[in-house]
JSON list of C-alpha atoms and ligand atoms in Angstrom, two decimals:
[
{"chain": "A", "resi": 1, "resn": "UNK", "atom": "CA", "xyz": [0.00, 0.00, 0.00]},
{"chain": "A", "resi": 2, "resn": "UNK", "atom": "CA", "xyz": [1.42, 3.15, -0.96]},
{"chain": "A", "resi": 3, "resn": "UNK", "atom": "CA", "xyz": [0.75, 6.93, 1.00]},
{"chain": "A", "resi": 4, "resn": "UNK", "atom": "CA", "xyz": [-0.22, 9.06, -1.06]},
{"chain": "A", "resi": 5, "resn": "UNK", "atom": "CA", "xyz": [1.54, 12.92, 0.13]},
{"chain": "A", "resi": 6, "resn": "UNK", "atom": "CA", "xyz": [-0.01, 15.96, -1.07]},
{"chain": "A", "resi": 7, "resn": "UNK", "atom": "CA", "xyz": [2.50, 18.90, -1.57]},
{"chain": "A", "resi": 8, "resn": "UNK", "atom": "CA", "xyz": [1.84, 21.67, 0.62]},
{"chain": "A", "resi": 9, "resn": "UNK", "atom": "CA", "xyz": [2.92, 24.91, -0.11]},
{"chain": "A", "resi": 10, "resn": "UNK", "atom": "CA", "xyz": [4.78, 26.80, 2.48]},
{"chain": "A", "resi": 11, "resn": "UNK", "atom": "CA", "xyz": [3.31, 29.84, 1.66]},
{"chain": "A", "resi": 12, "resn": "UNK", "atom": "CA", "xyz": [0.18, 31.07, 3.01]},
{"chain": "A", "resi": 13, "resn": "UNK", "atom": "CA", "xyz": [-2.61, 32.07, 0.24]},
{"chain": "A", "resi": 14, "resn": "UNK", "atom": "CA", "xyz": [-3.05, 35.81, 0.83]},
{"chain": "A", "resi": 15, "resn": "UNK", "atom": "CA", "xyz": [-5.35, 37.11, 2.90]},
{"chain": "A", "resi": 16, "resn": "UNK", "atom": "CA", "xyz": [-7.59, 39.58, 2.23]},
{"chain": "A", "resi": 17, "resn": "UNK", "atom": "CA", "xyz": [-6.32, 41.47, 5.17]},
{"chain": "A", "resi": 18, "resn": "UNK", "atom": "CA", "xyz": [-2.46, 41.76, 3.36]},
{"chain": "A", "resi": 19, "resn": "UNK", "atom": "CA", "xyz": [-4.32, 42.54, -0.35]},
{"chain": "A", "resi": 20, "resn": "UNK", "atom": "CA", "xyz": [-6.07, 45.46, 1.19]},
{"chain": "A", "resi": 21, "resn": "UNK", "atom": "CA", "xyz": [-2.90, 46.60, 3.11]},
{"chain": "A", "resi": 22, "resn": "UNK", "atom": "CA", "xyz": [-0.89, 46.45, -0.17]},
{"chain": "A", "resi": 23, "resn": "UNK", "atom": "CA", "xyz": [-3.32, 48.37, -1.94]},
{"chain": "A", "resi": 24, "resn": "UNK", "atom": "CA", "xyz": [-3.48, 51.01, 1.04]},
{"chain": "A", "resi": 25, "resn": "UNK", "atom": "CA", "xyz": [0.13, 50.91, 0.84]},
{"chain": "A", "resi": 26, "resn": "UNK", "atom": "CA", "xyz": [0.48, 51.55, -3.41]},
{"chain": "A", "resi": 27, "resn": "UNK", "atom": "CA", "xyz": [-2.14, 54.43, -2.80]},
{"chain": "A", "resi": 28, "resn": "UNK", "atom": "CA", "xyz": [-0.83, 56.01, -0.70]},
{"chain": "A", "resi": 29, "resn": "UNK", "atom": "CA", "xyz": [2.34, 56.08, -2.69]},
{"chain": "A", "resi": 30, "resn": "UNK", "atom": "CA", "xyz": [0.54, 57.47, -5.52]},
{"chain": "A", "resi": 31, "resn": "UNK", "atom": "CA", "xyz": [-0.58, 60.49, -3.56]},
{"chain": "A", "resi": 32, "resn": "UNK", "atom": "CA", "xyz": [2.93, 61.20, -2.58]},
{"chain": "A", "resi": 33, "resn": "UNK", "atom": "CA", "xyz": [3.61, 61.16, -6.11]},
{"chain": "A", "resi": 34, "resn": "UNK", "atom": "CA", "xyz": [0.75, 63.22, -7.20]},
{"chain": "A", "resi": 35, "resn": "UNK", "atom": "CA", "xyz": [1.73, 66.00, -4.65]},
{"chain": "A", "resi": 36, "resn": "UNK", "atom": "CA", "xyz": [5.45, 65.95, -5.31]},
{"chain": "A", "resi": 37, "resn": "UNK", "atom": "CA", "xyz": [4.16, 66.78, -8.90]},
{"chain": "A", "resi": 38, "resn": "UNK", "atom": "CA", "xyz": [1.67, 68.48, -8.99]},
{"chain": "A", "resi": 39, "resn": "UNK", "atom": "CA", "xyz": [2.37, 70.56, -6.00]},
{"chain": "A", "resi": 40, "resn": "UNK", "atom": "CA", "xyz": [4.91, 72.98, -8.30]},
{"chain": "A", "resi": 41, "resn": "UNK", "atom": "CA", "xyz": [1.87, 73.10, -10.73]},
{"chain": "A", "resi": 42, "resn": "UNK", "atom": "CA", "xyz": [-0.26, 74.65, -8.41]},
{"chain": "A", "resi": 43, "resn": "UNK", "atom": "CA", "xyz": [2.45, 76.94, -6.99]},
{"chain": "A", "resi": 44, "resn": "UNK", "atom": "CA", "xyz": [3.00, 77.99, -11.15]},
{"chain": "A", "resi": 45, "resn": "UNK", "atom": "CA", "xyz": [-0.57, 78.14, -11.73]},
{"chain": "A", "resi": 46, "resn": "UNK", "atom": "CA", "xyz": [-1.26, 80.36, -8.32]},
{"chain": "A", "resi": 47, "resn": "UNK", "atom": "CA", "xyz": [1.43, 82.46, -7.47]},
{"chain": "A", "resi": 48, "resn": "UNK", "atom": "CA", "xyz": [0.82, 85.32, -10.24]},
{"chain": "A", "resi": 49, "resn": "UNK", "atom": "CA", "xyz": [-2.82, 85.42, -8.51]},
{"chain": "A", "resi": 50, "resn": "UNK", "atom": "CA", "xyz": [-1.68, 85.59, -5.06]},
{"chain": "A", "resi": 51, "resn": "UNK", "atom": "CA", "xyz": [0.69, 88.30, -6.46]},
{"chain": "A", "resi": 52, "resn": "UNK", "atom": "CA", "xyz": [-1.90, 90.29, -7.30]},
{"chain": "A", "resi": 53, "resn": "UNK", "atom": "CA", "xyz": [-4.34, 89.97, -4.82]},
{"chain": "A", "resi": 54, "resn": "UNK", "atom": "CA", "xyz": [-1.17, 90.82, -2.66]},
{"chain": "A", "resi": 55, "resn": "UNK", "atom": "CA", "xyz": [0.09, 93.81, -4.49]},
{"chain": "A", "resi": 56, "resn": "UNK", "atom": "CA", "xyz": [-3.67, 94.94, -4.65]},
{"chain": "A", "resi": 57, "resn": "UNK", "atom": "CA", "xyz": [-4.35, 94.42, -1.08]},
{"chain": "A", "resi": 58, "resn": "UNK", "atom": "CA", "xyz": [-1.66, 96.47, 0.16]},
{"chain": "A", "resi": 59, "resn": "UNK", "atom": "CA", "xyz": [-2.31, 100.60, 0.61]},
{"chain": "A", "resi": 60, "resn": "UNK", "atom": "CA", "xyz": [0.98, 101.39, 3.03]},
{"chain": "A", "resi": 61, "resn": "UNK", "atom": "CA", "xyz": [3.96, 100.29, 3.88]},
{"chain": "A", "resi": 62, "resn": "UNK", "atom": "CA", "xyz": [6.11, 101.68, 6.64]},
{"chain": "A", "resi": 63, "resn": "UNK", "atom": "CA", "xyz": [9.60, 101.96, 6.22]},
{"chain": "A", "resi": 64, "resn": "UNK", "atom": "CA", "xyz": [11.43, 101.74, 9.60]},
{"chain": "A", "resi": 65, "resn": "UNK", "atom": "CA", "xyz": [14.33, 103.77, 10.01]},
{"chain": "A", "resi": 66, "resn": "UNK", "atom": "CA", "xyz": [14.19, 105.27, 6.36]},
{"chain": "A", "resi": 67, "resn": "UNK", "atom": "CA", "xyz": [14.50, 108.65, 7.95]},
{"chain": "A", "resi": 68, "resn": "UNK", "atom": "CA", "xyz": [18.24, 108.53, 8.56]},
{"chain": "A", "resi": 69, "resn": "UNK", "atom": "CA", "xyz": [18.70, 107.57, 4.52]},
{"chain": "A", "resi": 70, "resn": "UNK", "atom": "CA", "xyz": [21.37, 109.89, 3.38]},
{"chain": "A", "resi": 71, "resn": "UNK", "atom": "CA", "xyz": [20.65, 112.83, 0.70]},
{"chain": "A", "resi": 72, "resn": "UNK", "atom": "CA", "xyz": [20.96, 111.02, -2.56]},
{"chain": "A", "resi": 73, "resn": "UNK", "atom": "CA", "xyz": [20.38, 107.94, -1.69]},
{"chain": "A", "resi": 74, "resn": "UNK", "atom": "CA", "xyz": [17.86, 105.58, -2.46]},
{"chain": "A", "resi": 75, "resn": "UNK", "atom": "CA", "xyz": [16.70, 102.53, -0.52]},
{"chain": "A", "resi": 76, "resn": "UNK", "atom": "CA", "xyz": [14.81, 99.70, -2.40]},
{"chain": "A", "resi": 77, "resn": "UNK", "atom": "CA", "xyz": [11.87, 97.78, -0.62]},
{"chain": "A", "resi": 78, "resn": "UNK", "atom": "CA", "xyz": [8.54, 96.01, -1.56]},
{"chain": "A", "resi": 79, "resn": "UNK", "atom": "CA", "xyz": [5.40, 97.23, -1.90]},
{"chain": "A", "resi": 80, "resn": "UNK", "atom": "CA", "xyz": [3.31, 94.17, -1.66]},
{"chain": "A", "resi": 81, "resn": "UNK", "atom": "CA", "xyz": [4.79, 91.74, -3.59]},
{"chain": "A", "resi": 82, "resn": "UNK", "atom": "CA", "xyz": [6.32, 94.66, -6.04]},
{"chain": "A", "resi": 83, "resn": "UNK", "atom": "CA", "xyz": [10.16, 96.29, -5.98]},
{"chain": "A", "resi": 84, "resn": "UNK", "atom": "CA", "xyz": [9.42, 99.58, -5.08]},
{"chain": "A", "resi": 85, "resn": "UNK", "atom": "CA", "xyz": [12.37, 102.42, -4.03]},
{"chain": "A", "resi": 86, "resn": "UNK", "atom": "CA", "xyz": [12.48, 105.85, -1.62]},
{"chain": "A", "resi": 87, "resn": "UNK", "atom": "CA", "xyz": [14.57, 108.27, -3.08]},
{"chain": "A", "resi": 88, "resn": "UNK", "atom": "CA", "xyz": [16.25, 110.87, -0.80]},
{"chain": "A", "resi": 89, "resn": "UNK", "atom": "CA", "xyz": [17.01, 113.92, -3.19]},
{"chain": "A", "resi": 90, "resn": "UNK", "atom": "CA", "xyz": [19.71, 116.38, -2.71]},
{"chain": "A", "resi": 91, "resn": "UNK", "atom": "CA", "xyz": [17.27, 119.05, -1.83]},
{"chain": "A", "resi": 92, "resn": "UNK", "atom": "CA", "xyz": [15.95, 117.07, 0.93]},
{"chain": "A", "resi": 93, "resn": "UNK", "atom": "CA", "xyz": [12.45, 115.86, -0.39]},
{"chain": "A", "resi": 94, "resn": "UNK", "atom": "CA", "xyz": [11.57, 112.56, -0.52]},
{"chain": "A", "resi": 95, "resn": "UNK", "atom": "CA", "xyz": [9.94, 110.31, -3.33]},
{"chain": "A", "resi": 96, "resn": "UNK", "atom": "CA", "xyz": [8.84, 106.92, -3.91]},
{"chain": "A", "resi": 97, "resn": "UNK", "atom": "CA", "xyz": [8.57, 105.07, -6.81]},
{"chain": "A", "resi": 98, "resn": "UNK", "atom": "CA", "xyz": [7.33, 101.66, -8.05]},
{"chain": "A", "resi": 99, "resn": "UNK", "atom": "CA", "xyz": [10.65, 99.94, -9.33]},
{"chain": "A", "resi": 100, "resn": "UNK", "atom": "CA", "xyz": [9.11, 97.99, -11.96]},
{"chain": "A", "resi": 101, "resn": "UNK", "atom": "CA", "xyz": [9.76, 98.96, -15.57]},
{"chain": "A", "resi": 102, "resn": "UNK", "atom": "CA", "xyz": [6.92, 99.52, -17.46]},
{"chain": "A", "resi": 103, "resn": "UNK", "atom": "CA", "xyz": [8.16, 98.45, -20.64]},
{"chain": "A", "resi": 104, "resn": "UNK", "atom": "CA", "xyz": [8.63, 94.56, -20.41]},
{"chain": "A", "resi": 105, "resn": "UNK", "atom": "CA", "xyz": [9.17, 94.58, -15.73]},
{"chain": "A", "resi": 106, "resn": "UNK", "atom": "CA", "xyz": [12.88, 94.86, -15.16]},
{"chain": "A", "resi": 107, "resn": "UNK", "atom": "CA", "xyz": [14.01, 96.03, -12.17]},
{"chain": "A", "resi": 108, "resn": "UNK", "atom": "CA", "xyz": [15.32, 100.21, -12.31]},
{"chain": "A", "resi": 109, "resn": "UNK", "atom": "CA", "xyz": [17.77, 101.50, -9.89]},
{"chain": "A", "resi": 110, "resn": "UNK", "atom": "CA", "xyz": [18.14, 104.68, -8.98]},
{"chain": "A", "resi": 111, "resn": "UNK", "atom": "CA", "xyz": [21.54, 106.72, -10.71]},
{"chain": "A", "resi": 112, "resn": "UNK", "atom": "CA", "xyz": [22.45, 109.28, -7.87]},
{"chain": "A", "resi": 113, "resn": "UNK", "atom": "CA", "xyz": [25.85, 110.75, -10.22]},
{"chain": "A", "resi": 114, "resn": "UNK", "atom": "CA", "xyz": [23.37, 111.22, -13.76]},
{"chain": "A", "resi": 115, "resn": "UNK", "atom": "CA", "xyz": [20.69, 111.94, -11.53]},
{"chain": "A", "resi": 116, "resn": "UNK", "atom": "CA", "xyz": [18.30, 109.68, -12.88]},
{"chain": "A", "resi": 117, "resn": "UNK", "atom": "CA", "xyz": [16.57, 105.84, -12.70]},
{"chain": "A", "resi": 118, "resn": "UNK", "atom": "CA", "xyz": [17.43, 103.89, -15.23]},
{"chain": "A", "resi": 119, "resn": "UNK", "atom": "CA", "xyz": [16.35, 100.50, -16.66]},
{"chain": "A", "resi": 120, "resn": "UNK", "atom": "CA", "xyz": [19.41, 98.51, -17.96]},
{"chain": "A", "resi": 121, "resn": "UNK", "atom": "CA", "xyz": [17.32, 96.02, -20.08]},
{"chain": "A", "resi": 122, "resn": "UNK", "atom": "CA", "xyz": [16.90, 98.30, -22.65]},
{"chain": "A", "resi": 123, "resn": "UNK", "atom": "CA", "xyz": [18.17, 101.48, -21.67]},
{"chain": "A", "resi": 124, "resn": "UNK", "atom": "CA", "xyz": [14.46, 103.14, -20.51]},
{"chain": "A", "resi": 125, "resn": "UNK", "atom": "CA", "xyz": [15.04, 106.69, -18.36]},
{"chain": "A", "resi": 126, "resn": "UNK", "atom": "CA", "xyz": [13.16, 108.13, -15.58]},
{"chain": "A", "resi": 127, "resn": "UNK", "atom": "CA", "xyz": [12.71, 111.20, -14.30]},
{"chain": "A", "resi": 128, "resn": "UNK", "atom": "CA", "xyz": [14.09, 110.57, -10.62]},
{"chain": "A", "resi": 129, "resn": "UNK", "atom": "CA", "xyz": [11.48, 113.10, -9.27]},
{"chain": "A", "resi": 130, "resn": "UNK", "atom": "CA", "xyz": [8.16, 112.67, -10.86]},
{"chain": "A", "resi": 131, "resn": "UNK", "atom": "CA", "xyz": [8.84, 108.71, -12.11]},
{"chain": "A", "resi": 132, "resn": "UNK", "atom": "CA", "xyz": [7.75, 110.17, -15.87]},
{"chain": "A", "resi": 133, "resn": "UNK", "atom": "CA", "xyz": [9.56, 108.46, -18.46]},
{"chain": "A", "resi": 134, "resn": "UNK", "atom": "CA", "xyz": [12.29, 110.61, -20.14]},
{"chain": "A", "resi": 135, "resn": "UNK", "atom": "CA", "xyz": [13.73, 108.30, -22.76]},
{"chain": "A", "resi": 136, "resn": "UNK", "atom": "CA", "xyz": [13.96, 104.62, -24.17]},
{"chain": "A", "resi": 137, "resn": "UNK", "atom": "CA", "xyz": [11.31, 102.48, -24.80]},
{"chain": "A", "resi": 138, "resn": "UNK", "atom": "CA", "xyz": [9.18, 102.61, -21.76]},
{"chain": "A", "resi": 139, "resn": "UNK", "atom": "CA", "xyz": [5.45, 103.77, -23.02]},
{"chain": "A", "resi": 140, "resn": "UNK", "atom": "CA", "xyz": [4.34, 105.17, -19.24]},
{"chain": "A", "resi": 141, "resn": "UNK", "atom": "CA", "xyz": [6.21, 106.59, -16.17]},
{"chain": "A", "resi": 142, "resn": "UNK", "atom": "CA", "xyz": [6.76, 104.45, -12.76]},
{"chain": "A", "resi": 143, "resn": "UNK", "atom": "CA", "xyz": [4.18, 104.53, -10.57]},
{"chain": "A", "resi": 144, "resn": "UNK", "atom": "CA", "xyz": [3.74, 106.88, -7.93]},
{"chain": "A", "resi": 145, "resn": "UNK", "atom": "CA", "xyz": [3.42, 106.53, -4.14]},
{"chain": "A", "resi": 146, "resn": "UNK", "atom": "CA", "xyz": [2.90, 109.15, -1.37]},
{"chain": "A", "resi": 147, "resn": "UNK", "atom": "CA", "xyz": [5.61, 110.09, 1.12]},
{"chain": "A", "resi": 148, "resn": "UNK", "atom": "CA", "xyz": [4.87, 111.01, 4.70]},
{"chain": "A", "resi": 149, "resn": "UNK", "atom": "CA", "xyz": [7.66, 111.68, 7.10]},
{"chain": "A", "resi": 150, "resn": "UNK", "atom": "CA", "xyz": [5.98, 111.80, 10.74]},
{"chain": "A", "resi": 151, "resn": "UNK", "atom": "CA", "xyz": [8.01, 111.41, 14.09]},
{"chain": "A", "resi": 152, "resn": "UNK", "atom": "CA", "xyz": [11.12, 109.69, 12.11]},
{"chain": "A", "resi": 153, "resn": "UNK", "atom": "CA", "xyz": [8.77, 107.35, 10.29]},
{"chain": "A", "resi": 154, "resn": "UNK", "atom": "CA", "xyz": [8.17, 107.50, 6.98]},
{"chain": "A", "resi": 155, "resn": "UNK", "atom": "CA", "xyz": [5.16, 105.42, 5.46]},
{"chain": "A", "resi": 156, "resn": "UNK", "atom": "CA", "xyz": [4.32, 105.05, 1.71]},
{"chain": "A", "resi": 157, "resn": "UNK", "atom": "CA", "xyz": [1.18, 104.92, 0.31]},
{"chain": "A", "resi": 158, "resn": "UNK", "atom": "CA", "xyz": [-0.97, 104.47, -2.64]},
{"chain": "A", "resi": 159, "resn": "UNK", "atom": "CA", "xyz": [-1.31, 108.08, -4.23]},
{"chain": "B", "resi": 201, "resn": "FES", "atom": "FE1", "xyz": [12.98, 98.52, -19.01]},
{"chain": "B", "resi": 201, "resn": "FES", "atom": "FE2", "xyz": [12.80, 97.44, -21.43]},
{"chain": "B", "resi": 201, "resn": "FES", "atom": "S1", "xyz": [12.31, 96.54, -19.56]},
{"chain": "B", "resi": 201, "resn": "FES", "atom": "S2", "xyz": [13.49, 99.41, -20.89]}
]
């Protein structure tokens, strides 16, 4: 008489327990995916809104210890999300500018020897006092902010 011996596999069949863990598991992975991608697309896609609603949001800004900015000097900050600059003129007045060219957005700066604010993309001058454009091919001045100088503080403001 002969035994017969079935073969038993050592391994367990899986459980439904383990599939559903796996599958938690694999999911889960996929999200991390999907954020690590699409995470930048959202940060492209939103930021020039959240720029604006910043920029638009924003009617002052005080500038701290602006007061003791030498004559013809200049010191850059933001106004909202936007380069803006104070300009301290010879004379003593103050002025504040938006920094952002209106031709195609570089960055000015402010010239203190040719007494001007220049754009070195393309060569665009401003007027240093009024922000009107002067020369080059920016179609519209800078914009314009308000100064007030009160108690050593100066704040800047929508004009
Ligand atoms: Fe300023 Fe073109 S961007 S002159």
């Amino acid at each position: 008489m002969s035994e017969i011996h079935s073969m038993e596999s050592h391994e367990a069949p899986e459980s439904p327990a383990r599939r559903s863990f796996i599958q938690i598991g694999l999911g889960a992975v996929g999200l991390g995916y999907a954020g690590i991608i699409g995470y930048p697309i959202y940060q492209y896609l939103s930021t020039p809104a959240q720029k604006a609603a910043a920029a638009g949001n924003v009617t002052s800004a005080t500038l701290d210890g602006a007061d003791k900015l030498p004559a013809k000097s200049v010191m850059m900050f933001k106004f909202g999300s936007e380069p803006a600059m104070l300009i301290h003129h010879a004379d003593g007045s103050w002025v504040a500018l938006g920094a952002v060219c209106s031709h195609l957005g570089c960055t000015v700066s402010f010239e203190a020897d040719q007494n001007r604010i220049f754009c070195a993309c393309h060569g665009g001058v401003y007027d240093p006092k009024t922000g009107d454009t002067v020369s080059g091919p920016p179609p519209k001045g800078l914009k314009k902010f308000k100064v007030e100088v009160t108690d050593g503080r100066i704040t800047v403001s929508k004009a």
